[in-house]
């Protein structure tokens, strides 16, 4: 893995996509860690102009067989940072001490670095699984208390454990007759900030038998149940490890009233771990002119280890379009799909590798990327570019300087929107970027100025203002996709907070009308009846009367799994839910009662019909009879011959390579067929983490859906087993995906769901406000593209992967049905005892025209209560604490519209 950005998509259409700066690699492990991402500075290339360089050229290339005196046009060194894996062991040893009742726990690590043991204890009479600080006599020398719940103790190089080389250890002594029930810990690498955990959870050493989960703790050989807790944050820089004995840990429940008994046994466990350290390398390029032939000689050398392949081409103008130059080419050069050349660099012993390239006059630039150890690397997300003439080199340097100045001006201008500083990295990649972004900024300013002036004169209609805002959103998405700052640099919703759109409005696939209320029309068991389409048809009128505007249907295609999420023949719509004719009848019925319908489109993966010559299932049948070129190349399970995946792989089925022209063409035709022949109005897009959002934009623009939403679901941020208050990094990933689609699709607000879990489970309602006093999920940054929900077929139903806190569902619905964003109600909830309460809240939302861009004023946020005013029309309170809107807004009369267990909703009268 190399610390270089991804290759720009479609630069020349044929180069495999490259990994981002931090990538996820699926690893079987028992040790996980969470890593706080820190900015990594990579120097940009510099351009030099030197003359009369004398170089001895090896006699391996045409025109370069003799020692020549040449004129140097360009020389520079491009820095490369790669990750080197260092293997070691984490050793956990429990043994008896020197006197009766005394025990000693040793934690050791053989990896180099500065290691810290972050640890705490559970006491016998504790309730729950919270850490406590150990007694002072139990703390080793050098220990430092962390707040009121943990201790940090540095590991030190052991002189006694000579059988293990470079072992750093810490020893904790305790008495078995004390009130300690368990010791919990995680290991921290102080140099990198990485946290080592056990399967994403804390290590737990049980001291007594009173722990219900003591048979599952470290050192135990019995059982295999897993203890609940926060999933360890998946960092994009991977540390791999495999456990030896324990498969999981069970949480500590209420310990009060239990009798402490001891059955401690000595044990020693070793967990192999792998740490990745960054190593700096470089590639040096020099361009000169041969005085005898006037051809350009480009000499390239690098200190990268192992085999190095240069994927290269030339360009004849500033457009930087890849072309194959005329021969001669270096030895070990092959043609890659008539789009580029690939050359294996010649090894120079242990010192590195090099090659000499000879090119004709008239070429403007030399473009390349490198492949080393099966990993592609480039120059900060772009192709390496080398000018081939003095004028082009000077022009490149001049353009670079001007671009920096221009973008600095854009940065200063954009800060006016109260956002954080914008990263210039992506803007510097293209000399035309600053000019392009200046145009976008100017357009946005013009539109915003127009709204402001018309608001003052109150002459422009709400409908016209809405149209302008939608144009601003499109421009903001373009600008944002260029700058890519750690938090949104521009959100249209900040501008439009005091503007209420009125229906009818211009329809946008990312928002629908803006007043949509979504219902998921199935659960995980719906396929079992074999007649779900007929059953759902009977509920069409009721769903419309409740106030829903859009209903999400299950996946319609033939599927290996009965639920539909392992599609096989995309054109075969006879599924476990019903026949294709029943589906058409169902869609027609919903349209008759003025309900839009979403098709569940599984575009990331597809199950094959046949095996290839190696017995791998990657040959497809049916109307879309693709071969293994349609499968991504970096999933070893299915041996695809396509390009590398542009997202995260789904390992249960072949991942489709959307970079292939024929794949995109076929999928567009299929989606258009579903729109026309079946009548779907829009899409719910499954597992969009698996492929680039730009492809989604392509599909949306062709199919023109009424509404579209993607499922981008990954882990939130946790520390020490607790959810972090700041979830900006998590919602940023969802925002990034929406931006990649240019706002043509919204996304499920997984961030808001996770924060609601923590707030309601732990009575920590302060979590529902971010540092700027706004909602902390996607709905706080880009509400018009946030689809809020509390449950779906994966998280709830009979799967229960991430079930909403029991008995608190109505607090969740009180939040999402009164707040901006597009709320989604789960089928199991609307057709349950919650029906009357959900129905009443939908009525409040509809009556007060709460929409996806409504404004939120958080009026109270404390440990036991959250309250907000939405559009000055609706007030909501969730939590057991007290709140009355009259105390906050004395000039307004409020009437109670609905109340239930720990929630209230008022309307302004």
CSV table of N, CA, C and O in Angstrom, one decimal, residues 386-427:
chain,number,residue,atom,x,y,z
A,386,UNK,N,5.6,14.9,-17.1
A,386,UNK,CA,6.9,15.4,-17.3
A,386,UNK,C,6.9,16.2,-18.6
A,386,UNK,O,6.6,15.6,-19.7
A,387,UNK,N,7.2,17.5,-18.6
A,387,UNK,CA,7.3,18.2,-19.8
A,387,UNK,C,8.5,17.8,-20.6
A,387,UNK,O,9.6,17.5,-20.1
A,388,UNK,N,8.4,17.8,-22.0
A,388,UNK,CA,9.4,17.3,-22.8
A,388,UNK,C,10.1,18.5,-23.6
A,388,UNK,O,10.9,18.2,-24.5
A,389,UNK,N,9.9,19.7,-23.2
A,389,UNK,CA,10.6,20.8,-23.8
A,389,UNK,C,10.9,21.9,-22.8
A,389,UNK,O,10.1,22.0,-21.8
A,390,UNK,N,11.8,22.7,-23.1
A,390,UNK,CA,12.1,23.8,-22.1
A,390,UNK,C,10.9,24.7,-22.0
A,390,UNK,O,10.6,25.2,-20.9
A,391,UNK,N,10.3,25.0,-23.1
A,391,UNK,CA,9.1,26.0,-23.0
A,391,UNK,C,8.0,25.4,-22.2
A,391,UNK,O,7.3,26.0,-21.4
A,392,UNK,N,7.7,24.1,-22.4
A,392,UNK,CA,6.6,23.5,-21.7
A,392,UNK,C,7.0,23.3,-20.2
A,392,UNK,O,6.1,23.4,-19.4
A,393,UNK,N,8.3,23.1,-19.9
A,393,UNK,CA,8.7,23.0,-18.5
A,393,UNK,C,8.5,24.3,-17.8
A,393,UNK,O,7.9,24.4,-16.7
A,394,UNK,N,8.9,25.4,-18.5
A,394,UNK,CA,8.7,26.8,-17.9
A,394,UNK,C,7.3,27.1,-17.8
A,394,UNK,O,6.8,27.7,-16.8
A,395,UNK,N,6.5,26.7,-18.8
A,395,UNK,CA,5.1,27.0,-18.8
A,395,UNK,C,4.4,26.3,-17.6
A,395,UNK,O,3.5,26.8,-17.0
A,396,UNK,N,4.8,25.0,-17.4
A,396,UNK,CA,4.2,24.3,-16.3
A,396,UNK,C,4.5,24.9,-15.0
A,396,UNK,O,3.7,25.0,-14.1
A,397,UNK,N,5.8,25.3,-14.8
A,397,UNK,CA,6.1,26.0,-13.6
A,397,UNK,C,5.4,27.3,-13.4
A,397,UNK,O,4.8,27.6,-12.3
A,398,UNK,N,5.2,28.1,-14.5
A,398,UNK,CA,4.5,29.3,-14.4
A,398,UNK,C,3.0,29.1,-14.1
A,398,UNK,O,2.4,29.7,-13.2
A,399,UNK,N,2.4,28.1,-14.7
A,399,UNK,CA,1.0,27.8,-14.5
A,399,UNK,C,0.8,27.3,-13.1
A,399,UNK,O,-0.2,27.7,-12.5
A,400,UNK,N,1.7,26.5,-12.6
A,400,UNK,CA,1.6,26.0,-11.2
A,400,UNK,C,1.6,27.2,-10.2
A,400,UNK,O,0.8,27.2,-9.3
A,401,UNK,N,2.5,28.1,-10.4
A,401,UNK,CA,2.6,29.3,-9.5
A,401,UNK,C,1.3,30.1,-9.6
A,401,UNK,O,0.7,30.5,-8.6
A,402,UNK,N,0.8,30.4,-10.8
A,402,UNK,CA,-0.4,31.1,-11.0
A,402,UNK,C,-1.5,30.4,-10.4
A,402,UNK,O,-2.4,31.0,-9.8
A,403,UNK,N,-1.6,29.1,-10.6
A,403,UNK,CA,-2.7,28.3,-10.1
A,403,UNK,C,-2.7,28.4,-8.6
A,403,UNK,O,-3.8,28.6,-8.0
A,404,UNK,N,-1.6,28.3,-7.9
A,404,UNK,CA,-1.5,28.4,-6.5
A,404,UNK,C,-2.1,29.8,-6.0
A,404,UNK,O,-2.9,29.9,-5.1
A,405,UNK,N,-1.7,30.9,-6.7
A,405,UNK,CA,-2.2,32.2,-6.4
A,405,UNK,C,-3.7,32.3,-6.6
A,405,UNK,O,-4.4,32.8,-5.7
A,406,UNK,N,-4.2,31.8,-7.7
A,406,UNK,CA,-5.6,31.9,-8.0
A,406,UNK,C,-6.4,31.1,-6.9
A,406,UNK,O,-7.4,31.6,-6.5
A,407,UNK,N,-5.9,29.9,-6.6
A,407,UNK,CA,-6.7,29.1,-5.7
A,407,UNK,C,-6.6,29.7,-4.3
A,407,UNK,O,-7.6,29.6,-3.5
A,408,UNK,N,-5.5,30.3,-3.9
A,408,UNK,CA,-5.5,31.0,-2.7
A,408,UNK,C,-6.6,32.1,-2.6
A,408,UNK,O,-7.2,32.2,-1.5
A,409,UNK,N,-6.8,32.8,-3.7
A,409,UNK,CA,-7.9,33.8,-3.7
A,409,UNK,C,-9.2,33.1,-3.5
A,409,UNK,O,-10.1,33.6,-2.8
A,410,UNK,N,-9.4,31.9,-4.2
A,410,UNK,CA,-10.7,31.2,-4.1
A,410,UNK,C,-10.9,30.8,-2.6
A,410,UNK,O,-12.0,30.9,-2.1
A,411,UNK,N,-9.8,30.4,-2.0
A,411,UNK,CA,-9.9,29.9,-0.6
A,411,UNK,C,-10.4,31.1,0.3
A,411,UNK,O,-11.3,31.0,1.1
A,412,UNK,N,-9.8,32.3,0.1
A,412,UNK,CA,-10.2,33.4,0.9
A,412,UNK,C,-11.6,33.8,0.6
A,412,UNK,O,-12.3,34.1,1.6
A,413,UNK,N,-12.0,33.7,-0.6
A,413,UNK,CA,-13.4,34.0,-0.9
A,413,UNK,C,-14.4,33.1,-0.3
A,413,UNK,O,-15.4,33.4,0.3
A,414,UNK,N,-14.0,31.8,-0.3
A,414,UNK,CA,-15.0,30.8,0.1
A,414,UNK,C,-15.1,30.7,1.6
A,414,UNK,O,-16.1,30.3,2.2
A,415,UNK,N,-14.1,31.2,2.3
A,415,UNK,CA,-14.2,31.2,3.8
A,415,UNK,C,-15.4,32.1,4.3
A,415,UNK,O,-15.9,31.9,5.4
A,416,UNK,N,-15.9,32.9,3.4
A,416,UNK,CA,-17.0,33.8,3.8
A,416,UNK,C,-18.2,32.9,4.2
A,416,UNK,O,-19.1,33.4,4.9
A,417,UNK,N,-18.3,31.7,3.8
A,417,UNK,CA,-19.5,30.8,4.2
A,417,UNK,C,-19.3,30.2,5.5
A,417,UNK,O,-20.0,29.2,5.8
A,418,UNK,N,-18.3,30.7,6.3
A,418,UNK,CA,-18.1,30.2,7.7
A,418,UNK,C,-17.7,28.7,7.7
A,418,UNK,O,-18.0,28.0,8.6
A,419,UNK,N,-17.0,28.2,6.7
A,419,UNK,CA,-16.6,26.9,6.6
A,419,UNK,C,-15.1,26.8,7.0
A,419,UNK,O,-14.5,27.9,7.2
A,420,UNK,N,-14.6,25.6,7.2
A,420,UNK,CA,-13.2,25.5,7.6
A,420,UNK,C,-12.3,25.7,6.3
A,420,UNK,O,-12.8,25.6,5.2
A,421,UNK,N,-11.0,25.9,6.5
A,421,UNK,CA,-10.2,26.1,5.3
A,421,UNK,C,-10.3,24.9,4.4
A,421,UNK,O,-10.3,23.8,4.8
A,422,UNK,N,-10.2,25.2,3.1
A,422,UNK,CA,-10.3,24.2,2.0
A,422,UNK,C,-9.0,23.7,1.7
A,422,UNK,O,-8.0,24.4,1.6
A,423,UNK,N,-8.9,22.4,1.5
A,423,UNK,CA,-7.7,21.7,1.0
A,423,UNK,C,-7.4,22.1,-0.4
A,423,UNK,O,-8.3,22.1,-1.3
A,424,UNK,N,-6.2,22.5,-0.7
A,424,UNK,CA,-5.8,22.9,-2.1
A,424,UNK,C,-5.3,21.7,-2.9
A,424,UNK,O,-5.0,21.9,-4.1
A,425,UNK,N,-5.2,20.6,-2.3
A,425,UNK,CA,-4.5,19.5,-3.0
A,425,UNK,C,-5.1,19.2,-4.3
A,425,UNK,O,-4.4,19.2,-5.4
A,426,UNK,N,-6.5,18.9,-4.4
A,426,UNK,CA,-7.1,18.6,-5.6
A,426,UNK,C,-7.1,19.7,-6.6
A,426,UNK,O,-7.0,19.5,-7.8
A,427,UNK,N,-7.2,20.9,-6.1
A,427,UNK,CA,-7.2,22.1,-7.0
A,427,UNK,C,-5.9,22.3,-7.7
A,427,UNK,O,-5.9,22.8,-8.8
